[in-house]
Short mmCIF file of C-alpha atoms in Angstrom, two decimals:
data_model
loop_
_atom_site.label_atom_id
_atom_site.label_comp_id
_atom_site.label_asym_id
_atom_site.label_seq_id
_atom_site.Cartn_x
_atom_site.Cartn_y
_atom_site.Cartn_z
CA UNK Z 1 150.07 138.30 -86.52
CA UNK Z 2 147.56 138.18 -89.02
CA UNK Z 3 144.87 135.47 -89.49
CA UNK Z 4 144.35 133.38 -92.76
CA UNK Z 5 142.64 134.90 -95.63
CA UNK Z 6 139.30 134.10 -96.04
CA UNK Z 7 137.34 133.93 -99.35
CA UNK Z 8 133.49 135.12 -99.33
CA UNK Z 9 131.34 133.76 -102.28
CA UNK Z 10 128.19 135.82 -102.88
CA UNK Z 11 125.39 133.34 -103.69
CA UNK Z 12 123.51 135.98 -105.34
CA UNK Z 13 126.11 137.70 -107.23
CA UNK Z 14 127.10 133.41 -108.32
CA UNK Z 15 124.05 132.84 -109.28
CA UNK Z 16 123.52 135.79 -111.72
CA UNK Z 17 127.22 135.29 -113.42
CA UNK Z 18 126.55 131.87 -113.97
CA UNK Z 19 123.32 132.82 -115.65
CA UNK Z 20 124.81 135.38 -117.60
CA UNK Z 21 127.58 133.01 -118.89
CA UNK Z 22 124.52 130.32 -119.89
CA UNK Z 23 122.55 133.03 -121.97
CA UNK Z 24 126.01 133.69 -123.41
CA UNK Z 25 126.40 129.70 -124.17
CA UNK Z 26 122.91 129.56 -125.60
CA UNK Z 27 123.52 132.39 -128.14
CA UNK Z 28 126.68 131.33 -129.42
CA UNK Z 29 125.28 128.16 -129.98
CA UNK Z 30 122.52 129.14 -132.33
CA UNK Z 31 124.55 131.58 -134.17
CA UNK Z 32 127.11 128.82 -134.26
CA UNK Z 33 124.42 126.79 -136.32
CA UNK Z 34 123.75 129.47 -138.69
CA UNK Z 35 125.70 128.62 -142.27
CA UNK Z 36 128.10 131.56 -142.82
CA UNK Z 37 127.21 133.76 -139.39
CA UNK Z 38 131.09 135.05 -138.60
CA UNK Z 39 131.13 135.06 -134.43
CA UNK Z 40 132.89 138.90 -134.91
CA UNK Z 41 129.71 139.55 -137.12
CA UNK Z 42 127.54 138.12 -134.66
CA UNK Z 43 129.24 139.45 -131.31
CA UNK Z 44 129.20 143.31 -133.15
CA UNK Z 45 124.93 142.76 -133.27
CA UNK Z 46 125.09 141.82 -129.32
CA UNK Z 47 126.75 144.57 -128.85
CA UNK Z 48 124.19 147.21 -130.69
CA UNK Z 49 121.68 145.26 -128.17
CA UNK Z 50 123.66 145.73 -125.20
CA UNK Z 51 123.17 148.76 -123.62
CA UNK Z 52 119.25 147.73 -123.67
CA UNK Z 53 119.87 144.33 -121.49
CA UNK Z 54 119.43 145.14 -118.26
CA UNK Z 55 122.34 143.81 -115.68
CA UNK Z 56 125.63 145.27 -114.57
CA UNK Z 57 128.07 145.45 -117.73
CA UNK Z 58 130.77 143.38 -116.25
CA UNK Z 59 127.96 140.57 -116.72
CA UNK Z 60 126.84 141.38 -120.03
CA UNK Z 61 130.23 141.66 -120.91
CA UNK Z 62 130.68 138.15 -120.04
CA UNK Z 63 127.75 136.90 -121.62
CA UNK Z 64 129.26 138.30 -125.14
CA UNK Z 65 132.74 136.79 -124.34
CA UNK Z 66 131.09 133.06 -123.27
CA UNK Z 67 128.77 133.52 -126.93
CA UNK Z 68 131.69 134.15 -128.66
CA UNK Z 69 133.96 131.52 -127.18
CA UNK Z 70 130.99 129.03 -127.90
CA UNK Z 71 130.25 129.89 -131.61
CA UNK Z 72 133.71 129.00 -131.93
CA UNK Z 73 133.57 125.64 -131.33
CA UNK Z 74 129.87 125.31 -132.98
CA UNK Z 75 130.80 126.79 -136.30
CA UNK Z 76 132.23 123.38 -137.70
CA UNK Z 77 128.90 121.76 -137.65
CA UNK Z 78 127.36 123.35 -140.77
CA UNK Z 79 130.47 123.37 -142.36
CA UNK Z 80 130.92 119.73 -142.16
CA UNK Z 81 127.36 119.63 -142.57
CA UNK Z 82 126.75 121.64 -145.03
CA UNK Z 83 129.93 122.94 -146.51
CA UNK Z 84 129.08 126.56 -145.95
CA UNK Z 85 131.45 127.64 -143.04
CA UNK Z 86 131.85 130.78 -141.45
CA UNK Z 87 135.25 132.77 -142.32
CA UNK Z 88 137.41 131.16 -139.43
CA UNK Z 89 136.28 127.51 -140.29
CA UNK Z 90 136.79 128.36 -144.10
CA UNK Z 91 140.41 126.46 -144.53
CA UNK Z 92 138.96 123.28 -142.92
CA UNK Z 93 135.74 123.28 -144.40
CA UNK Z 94 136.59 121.06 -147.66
CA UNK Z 95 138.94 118.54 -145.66
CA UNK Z 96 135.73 118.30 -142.76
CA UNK Z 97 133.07 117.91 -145.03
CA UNK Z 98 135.27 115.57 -147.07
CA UNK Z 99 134.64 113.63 -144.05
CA UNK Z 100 131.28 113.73 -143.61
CA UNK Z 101 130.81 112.32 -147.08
CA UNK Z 102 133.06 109.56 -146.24
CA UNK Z 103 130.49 108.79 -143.16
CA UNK Z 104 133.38 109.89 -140.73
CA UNK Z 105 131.34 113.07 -139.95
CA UNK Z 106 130.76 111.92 -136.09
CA UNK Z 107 134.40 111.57 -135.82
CA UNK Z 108 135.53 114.45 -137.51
CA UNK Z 109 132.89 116.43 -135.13
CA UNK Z 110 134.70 115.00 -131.60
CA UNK Z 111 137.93 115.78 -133.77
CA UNK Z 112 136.85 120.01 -134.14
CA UNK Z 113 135.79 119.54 -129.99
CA UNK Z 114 139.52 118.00 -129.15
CA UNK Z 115 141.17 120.72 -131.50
CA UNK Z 116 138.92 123.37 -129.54
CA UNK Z 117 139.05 121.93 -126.19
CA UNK Z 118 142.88 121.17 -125.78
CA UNK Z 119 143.65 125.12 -127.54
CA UNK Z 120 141.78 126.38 -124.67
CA UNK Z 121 143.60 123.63 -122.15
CA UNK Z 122 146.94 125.10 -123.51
CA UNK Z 123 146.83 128.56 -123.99
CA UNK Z 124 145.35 129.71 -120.47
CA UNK Z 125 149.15 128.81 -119.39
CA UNK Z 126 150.92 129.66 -122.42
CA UNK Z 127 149.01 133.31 -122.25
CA UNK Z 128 151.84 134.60 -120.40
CA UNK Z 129 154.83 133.45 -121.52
CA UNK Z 130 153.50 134.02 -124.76
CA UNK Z 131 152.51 137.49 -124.37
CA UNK Z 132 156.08 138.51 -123.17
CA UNK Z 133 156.94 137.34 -126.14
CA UNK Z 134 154.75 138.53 -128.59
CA UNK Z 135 155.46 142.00 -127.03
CA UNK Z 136 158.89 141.84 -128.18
CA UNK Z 137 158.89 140.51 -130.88
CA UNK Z 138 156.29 142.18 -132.58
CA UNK Z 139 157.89 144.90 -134.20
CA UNK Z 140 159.56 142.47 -135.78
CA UNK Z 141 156.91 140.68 -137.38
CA UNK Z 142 154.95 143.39 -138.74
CA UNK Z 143 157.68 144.68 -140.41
CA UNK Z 144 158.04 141.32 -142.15
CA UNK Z 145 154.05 140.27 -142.55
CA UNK Z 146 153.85 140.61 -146.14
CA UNK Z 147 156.72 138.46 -147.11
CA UNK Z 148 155.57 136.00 -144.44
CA UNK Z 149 151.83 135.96 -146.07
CA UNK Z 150 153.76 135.64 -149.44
CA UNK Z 151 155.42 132.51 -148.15
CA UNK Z 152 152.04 131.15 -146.83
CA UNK Z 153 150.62 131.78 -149.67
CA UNK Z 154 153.56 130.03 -152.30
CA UNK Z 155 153.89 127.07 -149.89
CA UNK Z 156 149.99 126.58 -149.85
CA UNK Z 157 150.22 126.17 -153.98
CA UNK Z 158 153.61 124.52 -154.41
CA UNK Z 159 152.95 121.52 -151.86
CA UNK Z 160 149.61 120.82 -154.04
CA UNK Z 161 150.01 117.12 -155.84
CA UNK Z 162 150.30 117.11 -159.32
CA UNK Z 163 150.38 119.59 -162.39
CA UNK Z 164 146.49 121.00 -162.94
CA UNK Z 165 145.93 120.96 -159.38
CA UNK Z 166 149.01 123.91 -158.75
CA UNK Z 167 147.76 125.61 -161.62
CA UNK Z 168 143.87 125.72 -160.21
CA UNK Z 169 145.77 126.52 -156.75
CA UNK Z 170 147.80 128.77 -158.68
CA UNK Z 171 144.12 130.60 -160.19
CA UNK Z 172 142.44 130.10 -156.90
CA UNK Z 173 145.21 132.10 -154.94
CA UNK Z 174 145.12 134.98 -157.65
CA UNK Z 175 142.02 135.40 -158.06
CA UNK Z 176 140.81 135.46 -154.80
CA UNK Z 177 143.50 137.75 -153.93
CA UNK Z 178 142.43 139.87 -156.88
CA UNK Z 179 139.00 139.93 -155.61
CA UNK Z 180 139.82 140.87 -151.94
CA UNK Z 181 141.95 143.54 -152.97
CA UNK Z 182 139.12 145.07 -154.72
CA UNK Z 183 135.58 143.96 -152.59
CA UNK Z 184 137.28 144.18 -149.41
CA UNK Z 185 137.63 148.27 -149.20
CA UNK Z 186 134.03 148.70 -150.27
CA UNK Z 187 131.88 149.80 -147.52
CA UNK Z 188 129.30 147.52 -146.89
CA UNK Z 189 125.68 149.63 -147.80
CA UNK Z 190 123.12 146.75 -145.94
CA UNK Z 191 120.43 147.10 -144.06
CA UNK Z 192 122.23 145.64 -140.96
CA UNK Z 193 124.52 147.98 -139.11
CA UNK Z 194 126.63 145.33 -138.48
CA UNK Z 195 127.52 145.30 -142.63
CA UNK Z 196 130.69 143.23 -143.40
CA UNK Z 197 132.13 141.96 -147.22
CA UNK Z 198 134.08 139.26 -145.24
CA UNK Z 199 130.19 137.44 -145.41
CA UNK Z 200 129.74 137.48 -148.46
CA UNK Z 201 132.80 137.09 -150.00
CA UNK Z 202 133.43 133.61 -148.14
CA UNK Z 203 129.89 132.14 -148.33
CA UNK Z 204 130.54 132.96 -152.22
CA UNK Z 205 134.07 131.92 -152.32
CA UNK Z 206 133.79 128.53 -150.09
CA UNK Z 207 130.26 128.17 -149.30
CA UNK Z 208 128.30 128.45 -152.88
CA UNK Z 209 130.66 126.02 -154.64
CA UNK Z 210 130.17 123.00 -152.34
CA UNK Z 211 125.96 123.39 -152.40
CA UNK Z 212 126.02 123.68 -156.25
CA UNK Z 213 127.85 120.73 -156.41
CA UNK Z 214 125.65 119.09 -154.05
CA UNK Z 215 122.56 119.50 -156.02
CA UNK Z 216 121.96 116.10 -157.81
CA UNK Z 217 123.58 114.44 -154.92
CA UNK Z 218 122.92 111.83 -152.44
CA UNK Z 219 123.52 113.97 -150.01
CA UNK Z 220 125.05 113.14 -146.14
CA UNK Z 221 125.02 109.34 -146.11
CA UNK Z 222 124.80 107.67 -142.64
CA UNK Z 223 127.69 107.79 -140.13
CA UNK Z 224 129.43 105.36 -139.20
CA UNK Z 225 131.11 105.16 -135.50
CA UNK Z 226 132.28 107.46 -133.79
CA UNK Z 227 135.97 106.41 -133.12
CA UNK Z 228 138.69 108.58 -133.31
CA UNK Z 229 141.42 107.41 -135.69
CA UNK Z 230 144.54 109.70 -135.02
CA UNK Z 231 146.84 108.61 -131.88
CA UNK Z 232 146.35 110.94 -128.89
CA UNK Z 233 150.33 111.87 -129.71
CA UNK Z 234 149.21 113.14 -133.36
CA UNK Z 235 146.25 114.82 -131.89
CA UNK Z 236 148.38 117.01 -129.08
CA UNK Z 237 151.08 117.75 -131.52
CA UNK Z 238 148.05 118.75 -134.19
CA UNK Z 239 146.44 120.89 -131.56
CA UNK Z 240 149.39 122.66 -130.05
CA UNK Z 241 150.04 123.78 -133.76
CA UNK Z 242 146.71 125.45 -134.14
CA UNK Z 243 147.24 127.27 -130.29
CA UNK Z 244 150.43 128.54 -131.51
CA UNK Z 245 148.50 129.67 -134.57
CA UNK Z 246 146.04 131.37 -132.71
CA UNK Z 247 148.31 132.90 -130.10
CA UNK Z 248 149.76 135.00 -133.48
CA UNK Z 249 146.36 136.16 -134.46
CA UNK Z 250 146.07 137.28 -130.99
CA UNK Z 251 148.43 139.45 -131.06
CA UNK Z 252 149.58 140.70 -134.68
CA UNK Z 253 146.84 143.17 -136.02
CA UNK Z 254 145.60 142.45 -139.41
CA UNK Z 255 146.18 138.56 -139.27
CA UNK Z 256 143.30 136.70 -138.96
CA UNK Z 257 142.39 133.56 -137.07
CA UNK Z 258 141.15 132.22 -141.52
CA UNK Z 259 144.96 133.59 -142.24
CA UNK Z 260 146.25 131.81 -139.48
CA UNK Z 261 144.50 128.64 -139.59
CA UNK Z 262 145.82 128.59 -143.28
CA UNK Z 263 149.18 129.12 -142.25
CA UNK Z 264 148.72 125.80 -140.31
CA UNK Z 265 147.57 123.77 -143.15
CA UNK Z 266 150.56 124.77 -144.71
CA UNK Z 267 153.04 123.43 -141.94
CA UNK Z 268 150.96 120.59 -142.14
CA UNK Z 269 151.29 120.24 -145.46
CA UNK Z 270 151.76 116.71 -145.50
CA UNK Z 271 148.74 115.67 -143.12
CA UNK Z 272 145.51 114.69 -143.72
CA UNK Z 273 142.03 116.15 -143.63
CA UNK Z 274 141.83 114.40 -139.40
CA UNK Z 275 144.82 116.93 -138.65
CA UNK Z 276 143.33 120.08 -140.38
CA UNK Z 277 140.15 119.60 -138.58
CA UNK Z 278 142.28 119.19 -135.47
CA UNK Z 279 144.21 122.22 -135.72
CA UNK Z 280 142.16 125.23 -137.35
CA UNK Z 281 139.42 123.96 -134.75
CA UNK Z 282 142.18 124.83 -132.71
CA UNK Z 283 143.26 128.14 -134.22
CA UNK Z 284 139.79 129.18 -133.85
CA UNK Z 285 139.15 128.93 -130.28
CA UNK Z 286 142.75 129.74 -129.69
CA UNK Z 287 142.22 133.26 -130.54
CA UNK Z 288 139.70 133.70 -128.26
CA UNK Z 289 142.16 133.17 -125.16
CA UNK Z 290 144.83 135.15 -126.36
CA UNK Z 291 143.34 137.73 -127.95
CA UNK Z 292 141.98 138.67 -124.18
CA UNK Z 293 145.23 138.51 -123.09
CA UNK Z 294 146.54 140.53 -125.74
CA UNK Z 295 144.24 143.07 -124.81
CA UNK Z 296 144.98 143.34 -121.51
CA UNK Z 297 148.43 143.76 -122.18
CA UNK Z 298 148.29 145.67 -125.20
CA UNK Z 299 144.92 147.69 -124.45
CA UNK Z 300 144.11 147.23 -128.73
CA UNK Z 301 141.09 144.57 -129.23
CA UNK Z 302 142.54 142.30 -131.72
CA UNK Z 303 138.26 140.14 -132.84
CA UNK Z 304 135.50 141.75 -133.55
CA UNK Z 305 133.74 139.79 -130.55
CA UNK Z 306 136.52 142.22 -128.17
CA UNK Z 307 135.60 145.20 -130.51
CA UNK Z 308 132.13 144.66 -129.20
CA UNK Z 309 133.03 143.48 -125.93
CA UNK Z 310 134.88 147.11 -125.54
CA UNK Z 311 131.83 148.86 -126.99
CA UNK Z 312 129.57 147.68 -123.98
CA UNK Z 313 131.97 150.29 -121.70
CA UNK Z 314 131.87 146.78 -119.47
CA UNK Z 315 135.28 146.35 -116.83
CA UNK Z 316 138.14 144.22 -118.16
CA UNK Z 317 137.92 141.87 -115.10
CA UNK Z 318 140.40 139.49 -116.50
CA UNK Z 319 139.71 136.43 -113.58
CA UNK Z 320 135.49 136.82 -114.46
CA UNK Z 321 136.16 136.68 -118.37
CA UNK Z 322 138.55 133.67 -118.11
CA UNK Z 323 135.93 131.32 -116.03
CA UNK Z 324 133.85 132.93 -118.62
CA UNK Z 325 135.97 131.60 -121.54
CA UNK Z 326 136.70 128.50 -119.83
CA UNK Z 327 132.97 127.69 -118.96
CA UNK Z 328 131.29 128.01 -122.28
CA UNK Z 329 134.83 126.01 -123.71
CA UNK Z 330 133.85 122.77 -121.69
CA UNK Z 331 130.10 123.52 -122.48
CA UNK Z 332 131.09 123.79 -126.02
CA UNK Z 333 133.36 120.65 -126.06
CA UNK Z 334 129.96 118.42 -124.76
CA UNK Z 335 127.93 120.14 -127.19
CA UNK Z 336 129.85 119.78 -130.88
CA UNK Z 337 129.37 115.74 -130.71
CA UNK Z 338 126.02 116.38 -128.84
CA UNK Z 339 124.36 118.76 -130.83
CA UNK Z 340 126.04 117.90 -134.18
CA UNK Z 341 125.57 114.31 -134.50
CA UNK Z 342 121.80 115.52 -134.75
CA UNK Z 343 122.33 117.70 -136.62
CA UNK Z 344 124.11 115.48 -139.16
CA UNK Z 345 121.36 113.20 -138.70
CA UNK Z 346 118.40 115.94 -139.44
CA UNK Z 347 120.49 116.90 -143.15
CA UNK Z 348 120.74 113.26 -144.32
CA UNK Z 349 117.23 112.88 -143.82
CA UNK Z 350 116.61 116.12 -146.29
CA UNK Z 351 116.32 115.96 -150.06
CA UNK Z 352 119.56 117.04 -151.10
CA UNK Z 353 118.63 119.75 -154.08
CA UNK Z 354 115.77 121.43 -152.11
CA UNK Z 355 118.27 121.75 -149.00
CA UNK Z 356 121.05 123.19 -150.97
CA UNK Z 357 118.90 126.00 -152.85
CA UNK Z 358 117.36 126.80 -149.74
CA UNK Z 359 120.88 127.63 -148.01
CA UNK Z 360 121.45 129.10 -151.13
CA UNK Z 361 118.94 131.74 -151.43
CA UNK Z 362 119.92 131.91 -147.65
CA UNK Z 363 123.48 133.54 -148.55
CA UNK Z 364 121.83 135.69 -150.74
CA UNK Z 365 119.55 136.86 -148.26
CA UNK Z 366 122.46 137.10 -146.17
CA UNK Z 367 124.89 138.72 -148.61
CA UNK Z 368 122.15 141.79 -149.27
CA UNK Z 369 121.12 141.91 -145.20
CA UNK Z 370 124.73 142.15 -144.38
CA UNK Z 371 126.45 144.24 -147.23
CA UNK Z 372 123.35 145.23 -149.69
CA UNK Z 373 123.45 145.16 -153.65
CA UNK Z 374 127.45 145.21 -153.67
CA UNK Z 375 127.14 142.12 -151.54
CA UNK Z 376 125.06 139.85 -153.56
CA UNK Z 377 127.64 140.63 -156.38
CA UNK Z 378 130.43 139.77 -154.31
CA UNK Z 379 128.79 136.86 -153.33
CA UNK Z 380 128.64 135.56 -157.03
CA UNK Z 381 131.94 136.59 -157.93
CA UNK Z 382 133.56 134.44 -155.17
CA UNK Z 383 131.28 131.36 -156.19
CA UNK Z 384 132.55 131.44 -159.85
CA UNK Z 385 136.64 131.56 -158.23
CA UNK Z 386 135.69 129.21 -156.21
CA UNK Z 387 134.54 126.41 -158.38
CA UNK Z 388 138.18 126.49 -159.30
CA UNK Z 389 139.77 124.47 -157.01
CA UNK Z 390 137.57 121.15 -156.99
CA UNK Z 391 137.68 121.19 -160.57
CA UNK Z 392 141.12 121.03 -160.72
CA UNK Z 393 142.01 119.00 -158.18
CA UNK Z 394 143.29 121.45 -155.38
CA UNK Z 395 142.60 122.40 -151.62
CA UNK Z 396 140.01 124.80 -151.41
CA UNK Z 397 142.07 126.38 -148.77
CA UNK Z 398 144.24 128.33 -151.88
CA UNK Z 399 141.12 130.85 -151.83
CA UNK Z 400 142.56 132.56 -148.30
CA UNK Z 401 144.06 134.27 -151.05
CA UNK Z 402 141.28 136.34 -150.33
CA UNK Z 403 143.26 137.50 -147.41
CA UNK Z 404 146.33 137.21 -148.23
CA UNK Z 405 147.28 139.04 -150.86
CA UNK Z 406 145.33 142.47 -149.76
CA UNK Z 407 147.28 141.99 -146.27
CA UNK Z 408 151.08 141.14 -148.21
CA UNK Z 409 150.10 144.55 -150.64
#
């Protein structure tokens, strides 16, 4: 007869994980800060650094998974903030900061932690149900992703309200699309290793627009309460759309969590900018779970933060790198309200025109660092598309065409 199983915790070995998960926590949230840092770009320079940080790779490897789960929950504050998101935020970054304007930016911040928070509360027991599925059905899906994107991509401009605003929808979707097919192939020639066009196409495409229309502005103007306005019902519903979401990005290569957070503002079509918050907050941090999962089952890293995770040689100890994921989630959930409602504050405090050319001259910077000369001319081709939409009337979220069309080709 045996006796019961006993459990033996090694204080040591606690101590050092938990440490390694905080350093994690505290990196993703200052590259979640940064306007336009992409947590893939950001997890791929970790993961040039690794090999130099000394500690046992299963821990490094968590630190990287807990900085990347984290950035994905602090990425909405400068695009609410500042309307400059990074490339997963991009579809909600017009209805957010559309929010922020309207003083509503405190809510629309606990809004982006619930949307994060519950994906994470869902898909740890969806992973595996879900990945039986995604398995077989698949094949399936790949064979019919460009007529799927297609549909995303007609619903997105047909549901728009009124004449001029399809037609700038209509331009918007085109021309990004045009510009994607032909920037996106290029390889990057900047100074950083890490060199991506995704950076500067999207800081030109949805990030450039909103500060040059800022200048001559008043700027953030104070926030009101913090109360959130959707029912908990609406919320759930909203937030199980975006897990969903992200469980696909998870697991079909070549859609990404932008693609699939736009695919959720189109079967929400009829919501408002509260619910698109909600659910690409929700896409985003979605991906995160499943994507693990995915790669456990699937052995193919579907982010760039599991690209660099892989690149570290560190051991695929699925029950470490899910407290991992699940630690820096509820660290991230207290620190979106926490962090950004300062951070709100600090902007609306700033002169409006000096702020926005600084960020400006940021990109730039960020557009040549990232992706050199070919970069910075990206970076201005995407800002003149994406004037388009506001001055017609349309969601800025048509300019995923970006993505779309090179991935339906």
């Amino acid at each position: 007869m045996t006796g019961p199983v006993q459990f033996v915790v090694d204080p040591e070995l606690t101590v050092a994980t938990l440490a390694a998960i905080a350093g994690g926590i505290a990196l993703g949230t200052v590259s979640g800060l940064v306007p336009g840092i992409h947590a893939n770009t950001f997890a791929l320079g970790l993961a040039t650094v690794a090999p130099a940080v000394p500690g046992p790779p299963r821990l490094v490897g968590a630190a990287m998974l807990a900085a990347g789960t984290t950035h994905t929950f602090l990425d909405v504050v400068p695009a609410m903030a500042l309307g400059v998101p990074d490339p997963a935020m991009a579809a909600s970054a017009l209805p957010s900061h559309r929010l922020v304007i309207a003083g509503r930016g405190r809510e629309a911040l606990r809004l982006s932690a619930l949307g994060s928070g519950l994906a994470v509360a869902l898909a740890v027991p969806l992973a595996v149900p879900i990945t039986l599925a995604m398995t077989r059905l698949y094949p399936t899906v790949r064979t019919h992703l460009g007529p799927l994107l297609a549909l995303v991509g007609v619903t997105l401009v047909v549901t728009e309200r009124g004449r001029w605003p399809r037609i700038g929808a209509g331009v918007a979707l085109v021309g990004s699309g045009v510009l994607g097919v032909v920037v996106l192939p290029i390889e990057p020639d900047g100074p950083v290793a890490v060199g991506s066009m995704l950076m500067p196409l999207f800081a030109g495409l949805f990030g450039a627009p909103v500060l040059i229309e800022s200048i001559g502005g008043d700027g953030v103007p104070p926030q009101d309460d913090a109360t959130v306005a959707l029912s908990r019902r609406s919320i759930g519903v909203v937030a199980l759309t975006g897990t969903v979401a992200g469980a696909i990005v998870g697991y079909v290569p070549g859609v990404t969590a932008a693609i699939a957070a736009t695919g959720a503002l189109a079967a929400l079509s009829g919501s408002g900018p509260r619910e698109f918050v909600v659910a690409t907050s929700g896409v985003n941090t979605a991906t995160a779970v499943f994507a693990l999962f995915a790669l456990v089952a699937l052995e193919t890293p579907r982010t760039g933060v599991l690209v660099a995770f892989e690149q570290t040689d560190a051991p695929l100890a699925l029950g470490l790198l899910l407290v991992s994921v699940t630690v820096a989630a509820t660290a991230g959930f207290v620190l979106v309200p926490l962090v950004g409602d300062r951070y709100l504050a600090v902007v609306g405090t700033l002169d409006t025109t000096r702020l926005a050319v600084a960020v400006l001259v940021s990109l730039v910077g960020l557009g040549w660092l990232f992706a050199g000369p070919i970069g910075v001319a990206s970076l201005a081709a995407g800002t003149v598309i994406g004037l388009v939409p506001a001055r017609c009337g349309a969601r800025r979220a048509n300019l995923m065409g970006v993505l779309l069309v090179p991935l339906a080709l």
